[in-house]
XYZ file of C-alpha atoms in Angstrom:
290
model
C 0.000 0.000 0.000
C 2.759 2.388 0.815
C 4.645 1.454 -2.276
C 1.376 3.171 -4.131
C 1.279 5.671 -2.585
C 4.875 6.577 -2.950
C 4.540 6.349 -6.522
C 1.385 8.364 -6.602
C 3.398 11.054 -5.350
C 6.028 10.816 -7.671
C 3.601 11.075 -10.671
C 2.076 13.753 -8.982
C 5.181 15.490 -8.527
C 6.965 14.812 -11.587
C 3.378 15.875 -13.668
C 3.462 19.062 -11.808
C 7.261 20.230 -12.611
C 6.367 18.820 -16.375
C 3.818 21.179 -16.281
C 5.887 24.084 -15.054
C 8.695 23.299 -17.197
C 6.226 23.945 -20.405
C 4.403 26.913 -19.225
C 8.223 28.198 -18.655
C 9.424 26.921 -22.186
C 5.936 28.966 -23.431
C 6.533 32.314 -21.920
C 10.162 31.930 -22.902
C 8.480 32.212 -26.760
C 6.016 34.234 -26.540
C 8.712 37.543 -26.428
C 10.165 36.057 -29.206
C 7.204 36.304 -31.346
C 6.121 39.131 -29.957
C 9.149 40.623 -31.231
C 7.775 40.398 -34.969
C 5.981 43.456 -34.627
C 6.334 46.747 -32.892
C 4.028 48.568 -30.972
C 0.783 50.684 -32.473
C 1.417 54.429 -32.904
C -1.503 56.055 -33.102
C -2.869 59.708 -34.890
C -5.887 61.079 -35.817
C -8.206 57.925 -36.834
C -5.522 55.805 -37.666
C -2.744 53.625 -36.096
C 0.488 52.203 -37.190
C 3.218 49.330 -36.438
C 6.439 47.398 -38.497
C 6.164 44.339 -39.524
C 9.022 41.735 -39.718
C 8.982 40.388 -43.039
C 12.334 37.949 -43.062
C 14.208 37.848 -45.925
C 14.365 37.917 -49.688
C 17.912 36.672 -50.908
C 20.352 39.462 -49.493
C 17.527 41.896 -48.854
C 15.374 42.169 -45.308
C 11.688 43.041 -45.552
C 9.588 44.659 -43.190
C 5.890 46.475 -43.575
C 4.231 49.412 -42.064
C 0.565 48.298 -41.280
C -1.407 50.830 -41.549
C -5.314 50.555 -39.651
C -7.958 53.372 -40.680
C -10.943 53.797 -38.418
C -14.081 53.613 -40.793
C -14.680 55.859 -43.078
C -11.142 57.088 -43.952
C -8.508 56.135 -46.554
C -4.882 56.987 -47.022
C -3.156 57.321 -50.399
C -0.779 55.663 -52.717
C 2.350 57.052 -54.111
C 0.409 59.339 -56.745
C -2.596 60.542 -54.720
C -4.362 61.486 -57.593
C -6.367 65.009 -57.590
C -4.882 65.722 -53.931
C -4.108 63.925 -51.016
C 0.015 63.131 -49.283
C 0.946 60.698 -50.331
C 2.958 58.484 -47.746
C 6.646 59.386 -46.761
C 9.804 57.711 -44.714
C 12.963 58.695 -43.118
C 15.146 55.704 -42.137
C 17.861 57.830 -41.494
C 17.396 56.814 -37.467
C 18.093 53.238 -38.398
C 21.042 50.686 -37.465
C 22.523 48.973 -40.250
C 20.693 50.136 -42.881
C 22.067 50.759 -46.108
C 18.662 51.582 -47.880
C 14.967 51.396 -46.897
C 12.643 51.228 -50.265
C 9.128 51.708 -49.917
C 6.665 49.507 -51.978
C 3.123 49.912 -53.080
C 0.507 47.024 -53.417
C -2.087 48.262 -55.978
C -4.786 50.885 -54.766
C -8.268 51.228 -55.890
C -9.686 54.310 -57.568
C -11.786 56.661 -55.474
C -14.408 59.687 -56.301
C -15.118 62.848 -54.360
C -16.395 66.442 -54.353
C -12.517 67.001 -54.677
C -12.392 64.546 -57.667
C -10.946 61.658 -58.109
C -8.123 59.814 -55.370
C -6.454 56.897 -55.187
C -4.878 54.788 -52.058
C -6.533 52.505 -49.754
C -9.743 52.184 -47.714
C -9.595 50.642 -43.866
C -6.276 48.787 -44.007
C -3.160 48.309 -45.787
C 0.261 47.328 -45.303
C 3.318 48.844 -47.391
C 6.311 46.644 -47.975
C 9.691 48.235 -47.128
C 12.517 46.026 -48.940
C 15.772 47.119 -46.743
C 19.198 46.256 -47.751
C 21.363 45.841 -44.566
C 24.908 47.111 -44.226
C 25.700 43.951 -43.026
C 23.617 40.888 -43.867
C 25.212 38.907 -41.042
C 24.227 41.630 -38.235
C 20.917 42.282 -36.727
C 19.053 45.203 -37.649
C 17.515 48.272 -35.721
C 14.902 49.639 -38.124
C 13.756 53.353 -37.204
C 10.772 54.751 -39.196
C 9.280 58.079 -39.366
C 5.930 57.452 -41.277
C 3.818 60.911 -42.520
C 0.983 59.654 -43.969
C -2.476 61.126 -45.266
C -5.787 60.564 -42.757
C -8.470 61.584 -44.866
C -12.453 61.995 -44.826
C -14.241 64.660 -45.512
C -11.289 66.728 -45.133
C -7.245 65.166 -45.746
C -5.157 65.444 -42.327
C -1.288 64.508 -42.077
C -0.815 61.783 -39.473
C 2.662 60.854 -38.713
C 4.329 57.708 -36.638
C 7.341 56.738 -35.496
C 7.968 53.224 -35.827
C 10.929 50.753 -34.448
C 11.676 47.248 -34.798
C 14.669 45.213 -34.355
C 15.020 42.558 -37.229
C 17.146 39.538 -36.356
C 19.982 37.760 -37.487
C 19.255 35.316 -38.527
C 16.140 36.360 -39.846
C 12.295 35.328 -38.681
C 10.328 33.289 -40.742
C 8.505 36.578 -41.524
C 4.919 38.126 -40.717
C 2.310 36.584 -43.328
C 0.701 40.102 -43.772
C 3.672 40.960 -45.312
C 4.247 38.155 -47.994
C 0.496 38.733 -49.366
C 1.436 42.567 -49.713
C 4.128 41.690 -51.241
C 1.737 39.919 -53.826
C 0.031 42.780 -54.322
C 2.698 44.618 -55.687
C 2.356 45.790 -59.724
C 4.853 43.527 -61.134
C 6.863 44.790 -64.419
C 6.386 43.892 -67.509
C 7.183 44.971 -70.938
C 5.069 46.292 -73.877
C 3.625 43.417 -75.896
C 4.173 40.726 -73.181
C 1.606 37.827 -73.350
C -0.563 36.904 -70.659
C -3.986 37.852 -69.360
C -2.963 41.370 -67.878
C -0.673 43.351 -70.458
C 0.366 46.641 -72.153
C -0.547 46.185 -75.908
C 0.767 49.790 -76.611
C 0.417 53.701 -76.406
C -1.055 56.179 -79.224
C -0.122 59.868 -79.195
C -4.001 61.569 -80.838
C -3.876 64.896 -79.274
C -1.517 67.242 -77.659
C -2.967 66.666 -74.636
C -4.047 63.087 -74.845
C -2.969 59.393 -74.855
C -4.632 56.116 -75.786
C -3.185 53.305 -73.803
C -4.405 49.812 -75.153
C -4.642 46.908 -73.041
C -5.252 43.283 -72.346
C -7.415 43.207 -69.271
C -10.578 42.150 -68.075
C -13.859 43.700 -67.513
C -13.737 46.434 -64.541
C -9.231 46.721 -65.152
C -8.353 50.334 -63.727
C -5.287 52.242 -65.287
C -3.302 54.669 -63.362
C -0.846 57.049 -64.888
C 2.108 59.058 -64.055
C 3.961 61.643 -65.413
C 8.548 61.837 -64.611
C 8.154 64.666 -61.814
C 5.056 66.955 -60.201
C 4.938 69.461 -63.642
C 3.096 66.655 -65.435
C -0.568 65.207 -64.191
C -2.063 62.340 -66.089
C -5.331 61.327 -65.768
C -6.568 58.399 -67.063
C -10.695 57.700 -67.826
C -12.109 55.451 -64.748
C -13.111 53.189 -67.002
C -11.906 50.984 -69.831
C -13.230 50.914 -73.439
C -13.439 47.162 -74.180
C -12.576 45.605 -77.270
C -13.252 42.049 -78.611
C -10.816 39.312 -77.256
C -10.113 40.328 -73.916
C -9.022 43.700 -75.166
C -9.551 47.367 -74.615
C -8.107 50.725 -74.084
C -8.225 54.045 -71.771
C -8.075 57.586 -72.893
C -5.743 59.302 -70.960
C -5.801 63.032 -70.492
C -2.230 65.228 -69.968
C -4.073 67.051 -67.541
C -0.519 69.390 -67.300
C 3.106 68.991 -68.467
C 5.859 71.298 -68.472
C 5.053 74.871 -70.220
C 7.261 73.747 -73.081
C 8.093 70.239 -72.951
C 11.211 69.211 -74.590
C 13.274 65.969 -74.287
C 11.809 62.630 -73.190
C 9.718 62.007 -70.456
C 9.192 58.672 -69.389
C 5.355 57.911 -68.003
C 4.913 55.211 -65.473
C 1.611 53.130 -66.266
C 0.241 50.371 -63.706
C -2.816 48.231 -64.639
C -4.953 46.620 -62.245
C -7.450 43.587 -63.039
C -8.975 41.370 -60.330
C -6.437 40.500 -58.043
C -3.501 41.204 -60.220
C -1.509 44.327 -61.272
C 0.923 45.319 -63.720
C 3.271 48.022 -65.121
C 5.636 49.478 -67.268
C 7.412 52.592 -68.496
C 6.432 54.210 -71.723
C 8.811 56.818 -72.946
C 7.027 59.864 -74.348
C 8.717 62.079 -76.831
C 7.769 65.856 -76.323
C 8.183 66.399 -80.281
C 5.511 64.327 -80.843
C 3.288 66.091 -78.868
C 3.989 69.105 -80.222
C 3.488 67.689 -83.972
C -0.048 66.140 -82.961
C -0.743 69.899 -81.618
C -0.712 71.192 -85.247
């Protein structure tokens, strides 16, 4: 009898220290993965945070997640009729050789103002940061300025840190499908369901950009610097065969344009997204002015 109880109490005791061991193994992770993200900064209706994003070849990626109380949007890298357009310095940072900000495709918007474009609710912007030195940790310092908007556009601004690790994280997951999100390049011609097909000078003022896309495809346009405003029709003029085309209105340019300008075109169908570079020359704007 005493021999089972003896071993009652060794179960007992040895389940009991099993147990503590894991709950100590479990907090021992949990600032570990904690660690993936930083804390929420927070301005007028919005809130933001990093993202660890692991790595791509010799390059670390990160995100800034951006949350929009309902109602309000922030913009993409052309805002479109107005709107700020978001902003970094990095210059804070540890190891950091560059910081480049990416852009997952934005929707088209419509107000009193005109038209916008950026994101409704929520996005997250990939940042693709090439370290100083791959094999050393990284302390990644943000300052975000960013456009809250409504009825009325307000700047918002955060200051984000994170410390990526060497070696790196397997990487959040809100990152990766941002990342997918991206317009990826391609050239003029290239086959495949989303495409450029290729760009007709008819007016002084005005483009026609052809296109393989499907039904509902928006096409946003933009000119080399802030002296040229493109702006291309909401919606696309479809052709047989999967085809169609946008007018697109040179809505200002320089007062006398000379030279080349190259125009930076991104398509976006369904869940896909596209773009490429046309090269405009300025003569033969001028010669379909005549």
């Amino acid at each position: 009898m005493r021999m089972r109880e003896l071993q009652t109490d060794f179960r007992a005791l040895f389940s009991g220290r099993l147990l503590a061991a894991l709950c100590a193994l479990l907090l021992a992770v949990a600032p570990a993965a904690a660690e993936s993200v930083s804390d929420w900064s927070e301005d007028h209706a919005s809130r933001a945070r990093l993202l660890d994003g692991g790595a791509d070849g010799s390059h670390r990626l990160a995100g800034i997640e951006i949350d929009l109380d309902p109602g309000y949007h922030t913009y993409w890298r052309h805002a479109g009729d107005s709107g700020l357009p978001p902003a970094i310095d990095w210059s804070g940072s540890r190891n950091v050789a560059e910081a480049e900000l990416l852009f997952p495709a934005p929707a088209r918007f419509a107000d009193l103002s005109g038209s916008f474009f950026g994101y409704a609710a929520h996005v997250v912007l990939p940042l693709r940061v090439t370290p100083v030195d791959p094999q050393a940790p990284i302390d990644l310092r943000i300052a975000l300025e960013y456009g809250v908007c409504k009825e009325i556009c307000i700047p918002a601004r955060a200051d984000l840190a994170l410390a990526l690790g060497s070696p790196p994280s397997e990487g959040h997951p809100a990152v990766e499908q941002a990342l997918a999100r991206v317009p990826r390049p391609v050239a003029f011609g290239d086959t495949g369901p989303l495409g450029f097909l290729g760009v007709e000078i008819v007016g002084p003022d005005r483009l026609t950009v052809r296109v393989r896309a499907p039904e509902g495809a928006t096409l946003f346009a933009e000119g080399p610097n802030y002296r040229w405003f493109l702006d291309p029709q909401p919606e696309m003029a479809s052709a047989a065969g999967g085809e169609g085309s946008f007018e697109v209105e040179i809505a200002a340019k320089p007062r006398e344009p000379a030279g080349l300008a190259d125009l930076r075109l991104t398509l976006v169908g369904g869940d896909d997204a596209v773009e490429s570079v046309f090269t405009l020359d300025a003569a033969d704007l001028a010669e379909n002015g005549r």
